[in-house]
PDB file of C-alpha atoms in Angstrom:
ATOM      1  CA  UNK A  23       6.277  -4.695  -1.329  1.00 91.00           C
ATOM      2  CA  UNK A  24       8.278  -2.599   1.057  1.00 93.00           C
ATOM      3  CA  UNK A  25       6.364   0.433   2.224  1.00 95.00           C
ATOM      4  CA  UNK A  26       7.256   3.487   4.455  1.00 94.00           C
ATOM      5  CA  UNK A  27       4.492   5.638   6.711  1.00 96.00           C
ATOM      6  CA  UNK A  28       5.487   8.843   7.600  1.00 95.00           C
ATOM      7  CA  UNK A  29       2.956  10.496   9.786  1.00 94.00           C
ATOM      8  CA  UNK A  30       3.180  12.066  13.052  1.00 93.00           C
ATOM      9  CA  UNK A  31       0.005  10.943  14.142  1.00 93.00           C
ATOM     10  CA  UNK A  32       0.221   7.617  15.664  1.00 94.00           C
ATOM     11  CA  UNK A  33      -3.630   6.492  15.067  1.00 95.00           C
ATOM     12  CA  UNK A  34      -3.061   7.426  11.399  1.00 94.00           C
ATOM     13  CA  UNK A  35       0.286   5.374  10.936  1.00 96.00           C
ATOM     14  CA  UNK A  36      -1.055   2.051  12.679  1.00 96.00           C
ATOM     15  CA  UNK A  37      -4.405   2.529  10.904  1.00 96.00           C
ATOM     16  CA  UNK A  38      -3.119   2.881   7.479  1.00 96.00           C
ATOM     17  CA  UNK A  39      -0.193  -0.217   8.438  1.00 96.00           C
ATOM     18  CA  UNK A  40      -3.069  -2.347   9.685  1.00 96.00           C
ATOM     19  CA  UNK A  41      -5.215  -1.710   6.593  1.00 95.00           C
ATOM     20  CA  UNK A  42      -2.270  -2.298   4.175  1.00 95.00           C
ATOM     21  CA  UNK A  43      -1.290  -5.513   6.276  1.00 93.00           C
ATOM     22  CA  UNK A  44      -4.689  -6.845   6.054  1.00 94.00           C
ATOM     23  CA  UNK A  45      -4.813  -6.209   2.119  1.00 93.00           C
ATOM     24  CA  UNK A  46      -1.285  -6.929   1.182  1.00 91.00           C
ATOM     25  CA  UNK A  47      -0.180 -10.256   3.512  1.00 87.00           C
ATOM     26  CA  UNK A  48       3.331  -9.949   2.272  1.00 91.00           C
ATOM     27  CA  UNK A  49       3.987  -6.216   2.527  1.00 92.00           C
ATOM     28  CA  UNK A  50       6.462  -5.139   4.969  1.00 94.00           C
ATOM     29  CA  UNK A  51       5.372  -1.960   6.439  1.00 96.00           C
ATOM     30  CA  UNK A  52       7.584   0.661   8.357  1.00 95.00           C
ATOM     31  CA  UNK A  53       6.694   3.558  10.360  1.00 96.00           C
ATOM     32  CA  UNK A  54       8.521   6.918  10.708  1.00 94.00           C
ATOM     33  CA  UNK A  55       7.253   9.690  12.899  1.00 93.00           C
ATOM     34  CA  UNK A  56       9.734  12.385  11.746  1.00 91.00           C
ATOM     35  CA  UNK A  57      11.832  13.508   8.963  1.00 89.00           C
ATOM     36  CA  UNK A  58      14.973  12.495  11.085  1.00 91.00           C
ATOM     37  CA  UNK A  59      13.157   8.828  11.673  1.00 92.00           C
ATOM     38  CA  UNK A  60      12.330   8.595   8.072  1.00 90.00           C
ATOM     39  CA  UNK A  61      15.822   9.185   6.819  1.00 88.00           C
ATOM     40  CA  UNK A  62      17.491   6.618   9.555  1.00 91.00           C
ATOM     41  CA  UNK A  63      15.221   4.112   7.588  1.00 90.00           C
ATOM     42  CA  UNK A  64      16.177   5.080   4.412  1.00 87.00           C
ATOM     43  CA  UNK A  65      19.370   4.913   4.823  1.00 86.00           C
ATOM     44  CA  UNK A  66      19.072   1.229   5.971  1.00 90.00           C
ATOM     45  CA  UNK A  67      16.275   0.081   2.984  1.00 90.00           C
ATOM     46  CA  UNK A  68      14.777   0.788  -0.504  1.00 87.00           C
ATOM     47  CA  UNK A  69      11.163   1.386  -0.009  1.00 90.00           C
ATOM     48  CA  UNK A  70       8.652   0.658  -2.993  1.00 92.00           C
ATOM     49  CA  UNK A  71       6.116   2.923  -1.790  1.00 94.00           C
ATOM     50  CA  UNK A  72       5.791   6.231   0.314  1.00 94.00           C
ATOM     51  CA  UNK A  73       2.654   7.344   2.372  1.00 95.00           C
ATOM     52  CA  UNK A  74       3.494  11.037   3.410  1.00 94.00           C
ATOM     53  CA  UNK A  75       1.766  13.040   5.686  1.00 94.00           C
ATOM     54  CA  UNK A  76       1.650  16.844   4.318  1.00 92.00           C
ATOM     55  CA  UNK A  77       1.582  18.545   7.773  1.00 88.00           C
ATOM     56  CA  UNK A  78       4.751  17.404   9.476  1.00 88.00           C
ATOM     57  CA  UNK A  79       6.259  18.733  12.347  1.00 85.00           C
ATOM     58  CA  UNK A  80       9.989  18.985  10.928  1.00 86.00           C
ATOM     59  CA  UNK A  81       9.170  19.396   7.366  1.00 87.00           C
ATOM     60  CA  UNK A  82       6.161  19.524   4.510  1.00 86.00           C
ATOM     61  CA  UNK A  83       5.130  17.141   2.893  1.00 85.00           C
ATOM     62  CA  UNK A  84       5.373  19.206  -0.405  1.00 88.00           C
ATOM     63  CA  UNK A  85       8.912  19.888   0.378  1.00 88.00           C
ATOM     64  CA  UNK A  86       9.925  16.305   0.905  1.00 86.00           C
ATOM     65  CA  UNK A  87       8.068  15.245  -2.126  1.00 88.00           C
ATOM     66  CA  UNK A  88      10.456  17.637  -4.105  1.00 88.00           C
ATOM     67  CA  UNK A  89      13.477  16.248  -2.431  1.00 85.00           C
ATOM     68  CA  UNK A  90      11.733  12.255  -3.189  1.00 85.00           C
ATOM     69  CA  UNK A  91      11.380  13.485  -6.917  1.00 88.00           C
ATOM     70  CA  UNK A  92      14.856  14.836  -7.282  1.00 86.00           C
ATOM     71  CA  UNK A  93      16.651  11.601  -6.369  1.00 82.00           C
ATOM     72  CA  UNK A  94      14.353   9.145  -8.324  1.00 86.00           C
ATOM     73  CA  UNK A  95      11.673  10.702 -10.546  1.00 89.00           C
ATOM     74  CA  UNK A  96       9.983   7.403 -10.511  1.00 90.00           C
ATOM     75  CA  UNK A  97       9.497   7.193  -6.690  1.00 89.00           C
ATOM     76  CA  UNK A  98       6.033   6.258  -5.727  1.00 95.00           C
ATOM     77  CA  UNK A  99       4.232   8.454  -3.262  1.00 95.00           C
ATOM     78  CA  UNK A 100       0.878   8.936  -1.689  1.00 95.00           C
ATOM     79  CA  UNK A 101       0.418  12.291   0.204  1.00 94.00           C
ATOM     80  CA  UNK A 102      -2.165  12.499   2.747  1.00 92.00           C
ATOM     81  CA  UNK A 103      -3.725  15.130   5.164  1.00 87.00           C
ATOM     82  CA  UNK A 104      -6.053  14.917   8.071  1.00 79.00           C
ATOM     83  CA  UNK A 105      -6.494  18.613   7.823  1.00 78.00           C
ATOM     84  CA  UNK A 106      -9.421  19.959   5.960  1.00 71.00           C
ATOM     85  CA  UNK A 107      -7.583  23.045   4.718  1.00 68.00           C
TER      86      UNK A 107
END
């Protein structure tokens, strides 16, 4: 399984990575902290799952989700946020 984590908070991203690796030893996890970094990774490899922060500095997770679904209606995406609102 190839997983992309897109989150601008390093502790959240590395915590998710550690949790995924402990549960799924055969998964590959890539971390991106911005849309530009994620686009560079997506251009190089195919991901089975995207874990995307809703509140990113250069795009909202909702906007990004719309683009992902337009490109691949069967994409697997988990949206998350650390904000209570």
